[in-house]
């Protein structure tokens, strides 16, 4: 899996329990502490990690926030601090536009939640020290199993600093403080399901047969292009992420835009979106595309490498049909109430 992600040979990679969430929590608890940490709140999971850092008193924290649907400003980063960020926000549809603002000569570590970024976007390993992801996202594997990859700089931190107590299930080191190399050599902390192992092996074989990481990224780009063309030509839909540079190409988050309605009818957008989704589910055309709870009324569509571009094109046609049908029903009910 590390090879498919094109991670350097000097990195160590291990399987962890608890999916990508377990991997990220493990990284925070084992590595944070020597320096203050900069967190970037671009989606709900980045908020989750910021809260965990405070709750467990892992390190002094400087939170960078912004409006929903954008990525925070990065111009005030201290290269002597650690950084925690999410590389692809599945609920907000937001990514950091680039990682050029992270200094190659930094003193701090960069811990990246890449749960849905792995295999969907290029990850600059020169700007990242800890990469956390799961089997279940981009390659469609089973949930419950995650991965953590550590750079040489992260390994040096793991051996060097005075750490707070870490629960056994989350511990990346031996009792004497040395790195647990057995863990990174295939001896898992908890035994993964062999069915899940076989499933992810099948997914990896498929990815290699497609042409490896470049081919996966091309599939994501094609999927995004179809969705972008449809959004650009459809007046009643728009991106939740208003900043094109920070927009995810695989986590498609859309909001309703109905400027033709009279003032005061904006609250009906939630009803329109809900009606559309119920119609699509009844027709078997789309499932689980509700926007995240904190997002504006709309849709959340996965466009990762396992999704066929042709299917997304068909979904756009279904969305147009469902919008027309739902608006018609909504107008009829409003007329009856009047």
Short mmCIF file of N, CA and C in Angstrom, two decimals, residues 161-306:
data_model
loop_
_atom_site.label_atom_id
_atom_site.label_comp_id
_atom_site.label_asym_id
_atom_site.label_seq_id
_atom_site.Cartn_x
_atom_site.Cartn_y
_atom_site.Cartn_z
N UNK A 161 11.60 12.23 22.45
CA UNK A 161 10.99 13.14 23.42
C UNK A 161 10.39 12.40 24.62
N UNK A 162 10.28 13.14 25.71
CA UNK A 162 9.63 12.60 26.90
C UNK A 162 8.13 12.58 26.65
N UNK A 163 7.58 11.41 26.61
CA UNK A 163 6.17 11.28 26.23
C UNK A 163 5.26 11.12 27.43
N UNK A 164 4.02 11.53 27.25
CA UNK A 164 3.00 11.25 28.24
C UNK A 164 2.61 9.77 28.12
N UNK A 165 1.98 9.22 29.16
CA UNK A 165 1.54 7.82 29.06
C UNK A 165 0.56 7.63 27.90
N UNK A 166 0.74 6.53 27.16
CA UNK A 166 -0.12 6.21 26.02
C UNK A 166 -0.70 4.82 26.24
N UNK A 167 -2.00 4.67 26.03
CA UNK A 167 -2.64 3.37 26.19
C UNK A 167 -1.97 2.33 25.28
N UNK A 168 -1.93 1.09 25.73
CA UNK A 168 -1.22 0.03 25.02
C UNK A 168 -1.67 -0.08 23.57
N UNK A 169 -2.97 0.03 23.33
CA UNK A 169 -3.49 -0.13 21.97
C UNK A 169 -3.00 0.97 21.04
N UNK A 170 -2.59 2.10 21.61
CA UNK A 170 -2.15 3.24 20.81
C UNK A 170 -0.63 3.42 20.80
N UNK A 171 0.12 2.54 21.45
CA UNK A 171 1.54 2.76 21.68
C UNK A 171 2.38 2.31 20.49
N UNK A 172 3.22 3.21 19.99
CA UNK A 172 4.10 2.91 18.85
C UNK A 172 5.52 2.58 19.28
N UNK A 173 5.75 2.48 20.58
CA UNK A 173 7.11 2.27 21.07
C UNK A 173 7.14 1.10 22.05
N UNK A 174 8.33 0.57 22.29
CA UNK A 174 8.53 -0.50 23.27
C UNK A 174 8.66 0.10 24.67
N UNK A 175 8.59 -0.74 25.71
CA UNK A 175 8.70 -0.22 27.07
C UNK A 175 9.97 0.58 27.33
N UNK A 176 11.05 0.26 26.60
CA UNK A 176 12.30 1.00 26.81
C UNK A 176 12.37 2.30 26.02
N UNK A 177 11.28 2.64 25.30
CA UNK A 177 11.23 3.88 24.54
C UNK A 177 11.64 3.75 23.09
N UNK A 178 12.18 2.61 22.69
CA UNK A 178 12.59 2.42 21.29
C UNK A 178 11.36 2.20 20.41
N UNK A 179 11.53 2.45 19.11
CA UNK A 179 10.43 2.28 18.16
C UNK A 179 10.09 0.79 18.05
N UNK A 180 8.83 0.48 18.07
CA UNK A 180 8.38 -0.90 17.94
C UNK A 180 8.45 -1.30 16.46
N UNK A 181 9.61 -1.76 16.02
CA UNK A 181 9.81 -2.10 14.62
C UNK A 181 8.94 -3.29 14.19
N UNK A 182 8.60 -4.17 15.13
CA UNK A 182 7.76 -5.32 14.78
C UNK A 182 6.39 -4.86 14.30
N UNK A 183 5.91 -3.81 14.95
CA UNK A 183 4.61 -3.26 14.54
C UNK A 183 4.64 -2.80 13.08
N UNK A 184 5.73 -2.15 12.69
CA UNK A 184 5.86 -1.67 11.32
C UNK A 184 6.32 -2.76 10.36
N UNK A 185 6.62 -3.94 10.88
CA UNK A 185 7.01 -5.06 10.03
C UNK A 185 5.90 -6.04 9.78
N UNK A 186 4.70 -5.72 10.22
CA UNK A 186 3.56 -6.59 9.94
C UNK A 186 2.91 -7.19 11.17
N UNK A 187 3.49 -7.01 12.36
CA UNK A 187 2.87 -7.53 13.58
C UNK A 187 1.89 -6.49 14.09
N UNK A 188 0.63 -6.70 13.82
CA UNK A 188 -0.38 -5.70 14.14
C UNK A 188 -0.68 -5.66 15.63
N UNK A 189 -1.18 -4.50 16.09
CA UNK A 189 -1.54 -4.33 17.49
C UNK A 189 -2.76 -5.17 17.83
N UNK A 190 -3.71 -5.24 16.93
CA UNK A 190 -4.87 -6.14 17.08
C UNK A 190 -5.06 -6.84 15.74
N UNK A 191 -5.54 -8.07 15.77
CA UNK A 191 -5.60 -8.89 14.56
C UNK A 191 -6.68 -8.37 13.61
N UNK A 192 -6.31 -7.99 12.40
CA UNK A 192 -7.33 -7.54 11.44
C UNK A 192 -8.10 -8.73 10.88
N UNK A 193 -9.30 -8.48 10.43
CA UNK A 193 -10.11 -9.50 9.79
C UNK A 193 -9.41 -10.00 8.53
N UNK A 194 -9.30 -11.31 8.39
CA UNK A 194 -8.67 -11.87 7.20
C UNK A 194 -9.52 -11.65 5.95
N UNK A 195 -10.84 -11.56 6.14
CA UNK A 195 -11.70 -11.20 5.01
C UNK A 195 -11.39 -9.78 4.54
N UNK A 196 -11.18 -8.88 5.51
CA UNK A 196 -10.85 -7.50 5.16
C UNK A 196 -9.48 -7.42 4.50
N UNK A 197 -8.52 -8.24 4.96
CA UNK A 197 -7.20 -8.26 4.35
C UNK A 197 -7.29 -8.72 2.90
N UNK A 198 -8.06 -9.79 2.66
CA UNK A 198 -8.23 -10.28 1.29
C UNK A 198 -8.90 -9.23 0.41
N UNK A 199 -9.85 -8.51 1.00
CA UNK A 199 -10.58 -7.49 0.24
C UNK A 199 -9.66 -6.35 -0.17
N UNK A 200 -8.81 -5.88 0.75
CA UNK A 200 -7.93 -4.76 0.40
C UNK A 200 -6.84 -5.22 -0.56
N UNK A 201 -6.40 -6.47 -0.46
CA UNK A 201 -5.45 -6.99 -1.44
C UNK A 201 -6.06 -6.97 -2.84
N UNK A 202 -7.33 -7.34 -2.94
CA UNK A 202 -8.02 -7.30 -4.22
C UNK A 202 -8.09 -5.88 -4.76
N UNK A 203 -8.37 -4.93 -3.87
CA UNK A 203 -8.44 -3.52 -4.29
C UNK A 203 -7.08 -3.03 -4.76
N UNK A 204 -6.03 -3.42 -4.06
CA UNK A 204 -4.68 -3.00 -4.45
C UNK A 204 -4.28 -3.61 -5.79
N UNK A 205 -4.64 -4.88 -6.00
CA UNK A 205 -4.37 -5.52 -7.29
C UNK A 205 -5.08 -4.78 -8.42
N UNK A 206 -6.33 -4.39 -8.16
CA UNK A 206 -7.10 -3.64 -9.16
C UNK A 206 -6.42 -2.31 -9.46
N UNK A 207 -5.98 -1.61 -8.40
CA UNK A 207 -5.34 -0.31 -8.58
C UNK A 207 -4.06 -0.43 -9.39
N UNK A 208 -3.26 -1.45 -9.09
CA UNK A 208 -2.02 -1.66 -9.86
C UNK A 208 -2.34 -1.97 -11.31
N UNK A 209 -3.37 -2.77 -11.53
CA UNK A 209 -3.75 -3.14 -12.90
C UNK A 209 -4.24 -1.93 -13.68
N UNK A 210 -4.82 -0.95 -12.98
CA UNK A 210 -5.29 0.28 -13.64
C UNK A 210 -4.13 1.15 -14.11
N UNK A 211 -2.96 0.97 -13.49
CA UNK A 211 -1.81 1.80 -13.81
C UNK A 211 -1.21 2.51 -12.62
N UNK A 212 -1.59 2.06 -11.41
CA UNK A 212 -1.01 2.64 -10.21
C UNK A 212 -1.57 4.00 -9.86
N UNK A 213 -0.84 4.73 -9.02
CA UNK A 213 -1.33 6.02 -8.51
C UNK A 213 -1.64 7.02 -9.62
N UNK A 214 -0.81 7.17 -10.66
CA UNK A 214 -1.16 8.14 -11.72
C UNK A 214 -2.52 7.85 -12.35
N UNK A 215 -2.82 6.57 -12.55
CA UNK A 215 -4.10 6.21 -13.15
C UNK A 215 -5.26 6.51 -12.21
N UNK A 216 -5.07 6.26 -10.91
CA UNK A 216 -6.12 6.56 -9.94
C UNK A 216 -6.41 8.06 -9.91
N UNK A 217 -5.35 8.86 -9.93
CA UNK A 217 -5.54 10.31 -9.90
C UNK A 217 -6.21 10.81 -11.18
N UNK A 218 -5.92 10.17 -12.31
CA UNK A 218 -6.58 10.53 -13.57
C UNK A 218 -8.07 10.20 -13.51
N UNK A 219 -8.41 9.08 -12.88
CA UNK A 219 -9.82 8.73 -12.75
C UNK A 219 -10.55 9.77 -11.90
N UNK A 220 -9.91 10.22 -10.82
CA UNK A 220 -10.51 11.26 -9.98
C UNK A 220 -10.68 12.55 -10.77
N UNK A 221 -9.67 12.92 -11.55
CA UNK A 221 -9.75 14.15 -12.34
C UNK A 221 -10.89 14.08 -13.35
N UNK A 222 -11.08 12.93 -13.98
CA UNK A 222 -12.17 12.78 -14.95
C UNK A 222 -13.52 12.88 -14.25
N UNK A 223 -13.62 12.29 -13.07
CA UNK A 223 -14.88 12.37 -12.33
C UNK A 223 -15.21 13.81 -11.94
N UNK A 224 -14.19 14.52 -11.49
CA UNK A 224 -14.41 15.92 -11.10
C UNK A 224 -14.83 16.76 -12.30
N UNK A 225 -14.22 16.50 -13.45
CA UNK A 225 -14.54 17.28 -14.65
C UNK A 225 -16.00 17.13 -15.03
N UNK A 226 -16.53 15.92 -14.92
CA UNK A 226 -17.95 15.70 -15.23
C UNK A 226 -18.83 16.49 -14.28
N UNK A 227 -18.52 16.43 -13.00
CA UNK A 227 -19.33 17.16 -12.03
C UNK A 227 -19.19 18.66 -12.21
N UNK A 228 -17.98 19.14 -12.51
CA UNK A 228 -17.77 20.57 -12.69
C UNK A 228 -18.54 21.08 -13.91
N UNK A 229 -18.53 20.32 -14.99
CA UNK A 229 -19.28 20.74 -16.18
C UNK A 229 -20.77 20.86 -15.87
N UNK A 230 -21.27 19.90 -15.11
CA UNK A 230 -22.70 19.92 -14.78
C UNK A 230 -23.04 21.11 -13.87
N UNK A 231 -22.21 21.34 -12.84
CA UNK A 231 -22.46 22.46 -11.93
C UNK A 231 -22.41 23.78 -12.70
N UNK A 232 -21.44 23.92 -13.57
CA UNK A 232 -21.29 25.18 -14.32
C UNK A 232 -22.46 25.45 -15.26
N UNK A 233 -23.15 24.40 -15.67
CA UNK A 233 -24.26 24.57 -16.62
C UNK A 233 -25.62 24.48 -15.96
N UNK A 234 -25.67 24.37 -14.63
CA UNK A 234 -26.92 24.19 -13.91
C UNK A 234 -27.14 25.37 -12.97
N UNK A 235 -28.13 26.20 -13.20
CA UNK A 235 -28.28 27.44 -12.43
C UNK A 235 -28.70 27.24 -10.98
N UNK A 236 -29.29 26.10 -10.63
CA UNK A 236 -29.82 25.93 -9.28
C UNK A 236 -28.88 25.18 -8.34
N UNK A 237 -27.66 24.91 -8.79
CA UNK A 237 -26.70 24.20 -7.94
C UNK A 237 -25.36 24.93 -7.96
N UNK A 238 -24.62 24.85 -6.86
CA UNK A 238 -23.29 25.46 -6.80
C UNK A 238 -22.45 24.69 -5.81
N UNK A 239 -21.15 24.98 -5.78
CA UNK A 239 -20.23 24.32 -4.87
C UNK A 239 -20.41 24.83 -3.45
N UNK A 240 -20.31 23.95 -2.48
CA UNK A 240 -20.26 24.39 -1.09
C UNK A 240 -18.94 25.08 -0.81
N UNK A 241 -17.86 24.54 -1.37
CA UNK A 241 -16.55 25.16 -1.26
C UNK A 241 -16.45 26.24 -2.33
N UNK A 242 -16.50 27.48 -1.92
CA UNK A 242 -16.54 28.59 -2.88
C UNK A 242 -15.17 28.95 -3.42
N UNK A 243 -14.12 28.45 -2.80
CA UNK A 243 -12.75 28.73 -3.25
C UNK A 243 -12.28 27.61 -4.16
N UNK A 244 -12.18 27.82 -5.47
CA UNK A 244 -11.79 26.73 -6.38
C UNK A 244 -10.44 26.12 -6.03
N UNK A 245 -9.51 26.91 -5.52
CA UNK A 245 -8.18 26.38 -5.20
C UNK A 245 -8.23 25.40 -4.05
N UNK A 246 -9.22 25.53 -3.18
CA UNK A 246 -9.33 24.66 -2.00
C UNK A 246 -10.38 23.57 -2.17
N UNK A 247 -10.90 23.41 -3.36
CA UNK A 247 -12.02 22.48 -3.59
C UNK A 247 -11.53 21.06 -3.82
N UNK A 248 -12.11 20.14 -3.08
CA UNK A 248 -11.78 18.73 -3.26
C UNK A 248 -12.28 18.24 -4.62
N UNK A 249 -11.49 17.38 -5.26
CA UNK A 249 -11.90 16.81 -6.54
C UNK A 249 -12.58 15.46 -6.39
N UNK A 250 -12.62 14.94 -5.16
CA UNK A 250 -13.27 13.64 -4.96
C UNK A 250 -14.44 13.72 -3.99
N UNK A 251 -14.39 14.64 -3.03
CA UNK A 251 -15.50 14.84 -2.11
C UNK A 251 -16.35 16.00 -2.64
N UNK A 252 -17.29 15.68 -3.48
CA UNK A 252 -18.10 16.70 -4.16
C UNK A 252 -19.21 17.14 -3.21
N UNK A 253 -19.14 18.39 -2.76
CA UNK A 253 -20.17 18.93 -1.88
C UNK A 253 -20.86 20.09 -2.60
N UNK A 254 -22.17 19.98 -2.71
CA UNK A 254 -22.96 20.94 -3.50
C UNK A 254 -24.08 21.52 -2.66
N UNK A 255 -24.46 22.75 -2.98
CA UNK A 255 -25.57 23.41 -2.28
C UNK A 255 -26.57 23.92 -3.30
N UNK A 256 -27.81 24.02 -2.86
CA UNK A 256 -28.85 24.55 -3.73
C UNK A 256 -28.73 26.07 -3.83
N UNK A 257 -28.95 26.58 -5.03
CA UNK A 257 -28.96 28.02 -5.29
C UNK A 257 -30.23 28.33 -6.06
N UNK A 258 -31.18 28.97 -5.39
CA UNK A 258 -32.47 29.20 -6.05
C UNK A 258 -32.83 30.67 -5.92
N UNK A 259 -32.06 31.51 -6.59
CA UNK A 259 -32.25 32.96 -6.48
C UNK A 259 -33.57 33.42 -7.08
N UNK A 260 -34.19 32.54 -7.90
CA UNK A 260 -35.44 32.96 -8.51
C UNK A 260 -36.61 32.95 -7.52
N UNK A 261 -36.39 32.39 -6.31
CA UNK A 261 -37.47 32.34 -5.33
C UNK A 261 -37.67 33.70 -4.67
N UNK A 262 -38.85 33.91 -4.19
CA UNK A 262 -39.15 35.14 -3.47
C UNK A 262 -38.41 35.14 -2.13
N UNK A 263 -38.18 36.33 -1.60
CA UNK A 263 -37.50 36.45 -0.31
C UNK A 263 -38.29 35.70 0.76
N UNK A 264 -37.58 35.05 1.66
CA UNK A 264 -38.22 34.32 2.74
C UNK A 264 -38.44 32.85 2.44
N UNK A 265 -38.14 32.40 1.20
CA UNK A 265 -38.36 31.01 0.86
C UNK A 265 -37.09 30.18 0.91
N UNK A 266 -35.99 30.78 1.35
CA UNK A 266 -34.72 30.06 1.39
C UNK A 266 -34.80 28.85 2.30
N UNK A 267 -35.63 28.90 3.36
CA UNK A 267 -35.72 27.77 4.27
C UNK A 267 -36.30 26.54 3.58
N UNK A 268 -36.93 26.71 2.43
CA UNK A 268 -37.47 25.58 1.70
C UNK A 268 -36.40 24.75 1.00
N UNK A 269 -35.17 25.27 0.93
CA UNK A 269 -34.11 24.53 0.26
C UNK A 269 -33.87 23.17 0.90
N UNK A 270 -33.94 23.12 2.23
CA UNK A 270 -33.75 21.85 2.92
C UNK A 270 -34.82 20.85 2.54
N UNK A 271 -36.05 21.31 2.38
CA UNK A 271 -37.14 20.42 1.99
C UNK A 271 -36.97 19.95 0.56
N UNK A 272 -36.51 20.86 -0.30
CA UNK A 272 -36.27 20.48 -1.70
C UNK A 272 -35.17 19.41 -1.78
N UNK A 273 -34.06 19.64 -1.08
CA UNK A 273 -32.96 18.67 -1.11
C UNK A 273 -33.40 17.33 -0.56
N UNK A 274 -34.14 17.35 0.56
CA UNK A 274 -34.61 16.10 1.16
C UNK A 274 -35.56 15.36 0.21
N UNK A 275 -36.43 16.11 -0.43
CA UNK A 275 -37.36 15.48 -1.38
C UNK A 275 -36.63 14.85 -2.56
N UNK A 276 -35.60 15.54 -3.06
CA UNK A 276 -34.82 15.00 -4.16
C UNK A 276 -34.13 13.69 -3.77
N UNK A 277 -33.54 13.69 -2.58
CA UNK A 277 -32.79 12.52 -2.14
C UNK A 277 -33.73 11.33 -1.95
N UNK A 278 -34.91 11.57 -1.41
CA UNK A 278 -35.87 10.47 -1.23
C UNK A 278 -36.31 9.91 -2.58
N UNK A 279 -36.52 10.78 -3.55
CA UNK A 279 -36.88 10.30 -4.89
C UNK A 279 -35.77 9.45 -5.49
N UNK A 280 -34.53 9.91 -5.36
CA UNK A 280 -33.40 9.18 -5.93
C UNK A 280 -33.22 7.83 -5.25
N UNK A 281 -33.42 7.80 -3.93
CA UNK A 281 -33.32 6.53 -3.22
C UNK A 281 -34.43 5.58 -3.64
N UNK A 282 -35.64 6.10 -3.82
CA UNK A 282 -36.77 5.25 -4.24
C UNK A 282 -36.54 4.67 -5.63
N UNK A 283 -35.85 5.41 -6.49
CA UNK A 283 -35.56 4.94 -7.84
C UNK A 283 -34.29 4.09 -7.91
N UNK A 284 -33.58 3.99 -6.78
CA UNK A 284 -32.33 3.24 -6.78
C UNK A 284 -31.22 3.94 -7.54
N UNK A 285 -31.33 5.26 -7.69
CA UNK A 285 -30.36 6.02 -8.48
C UNK A 285 -29.19 6.53 -7.65
N UNK A 286 -29.41 6.79 -6.37
CA UNK A 286 -28.35 7.30 -5.50
C UNK A 286 -28.73 7.06 -4.05
N UNK A 287 -27.74 6.79 -3.23
CA UNK A 287 -27.97 6.54 -1.81
C UNK A 287 -26.95 7.33 -0.99
N UNK A 288 -27.38 7.78 0.19
CA UNK A 288 -26.50 8.43 1.16
C UNK A 288 -25.75 9.62 0.55
N UNK A 289 -26.46 10.50 -0.11
CA UNK A 289 -25.83 11.70 -0.66
C UNK A 289 -26.28 12.97 0.07
N UNK A 290 -26.79 12.80 1.29
CA UNK A 290 -27.18 13.96 2.09
C UNK A 290 -25.95 14.82 2.38
N UNK A 291 -26.12 16.13 2.37
CA UNK A 291 -25.04 17.01 2.81
C UNK A 291 -24.81 16.80 4.31
N UNK A 292 -23.60 17.14 4.77
CA UNK A 292 -23.28 16.97 6.18
C UNK A 292 -24.16 17.88 7.02
N UNK A 293 -24.35 17.50 8.29
CA UNK A 293 -25.30 18.21 9.14
C UNK A 293 -25.07 19.71 9.25
N UNK A 294 -23.80 20.14 9.28
CA UNK A 294 -23.50 21.57 9.44
C UNK A 294 -23.42 22.31 8.12
N UNK A 295 -23.55 21.60 7.02
CA UNK A 295 -23.42 22.22 5.70
C UNK A 295 -24.76 22.79 5.23
N UNK A 296 -24.74 23.70 4.25
CA UNK A 296 -26.00 24.19 3.68
C UNK A 296 -26.76 23.04 3.03
N UNK A 297 -28.07 23.16 2.86
CA UNK A 297 -28.85 22.08 2.23
C UNK A 297 -28.29 21.75 0.85
N UNK A 298 -28.07 20.49 0.60
CA UNK A 298 -27.51 20.09 -0.68
C UNK A 298 -27.10 18.63 -0.67
N UNK A 299 -25.95 18.34 -1.29
CA UNK A 299 -25.57 16.95 -1.55
C UNK A 299 -24.07 16.74 -1.32
N UNK A 300 -23.74 15.50 -0.95
CA UNK A 300 -22.36 15.09 -0.75
C UNK A 300 -22.16 13.82 -1.58
N UNK A 301 -21.33 13.93 -2.61
CA UNK A 301 -21.18 12.86 -3.59
C UNK A 301 -19.72 12.42 -3.66
N UNK A 302 -19.49 11.14 -3.52
CA UNK A 302 -18.13 10.61 -3.58
C UNK A 302 -17.75 10.37 -5.04
N UNK A 303 -16.60 10.91 -5.44
CA UNK A 303 -16.13 10.79 -6.82
C UNK A 303 -14.71 10.26 -6.87
N UNK A 304 -14.40 9.34 -5.96
CA UNK A 304 -13.07 8.76 -5.89
C UNK A 304 -12.77 7.82 -7.04
N UNK A 305 -11.59 7.18 -7.03
CA UNK A 305 -11.14 6.42 -8.19
C UNK A 305 -11.93 5.15 -8.46
N UNK A 306 -12.68 4.63 -7.48
CA UNK A 306 -13.48 3.43 -7.73
C UNK A 306 -14.83 3.76 -8.37
#
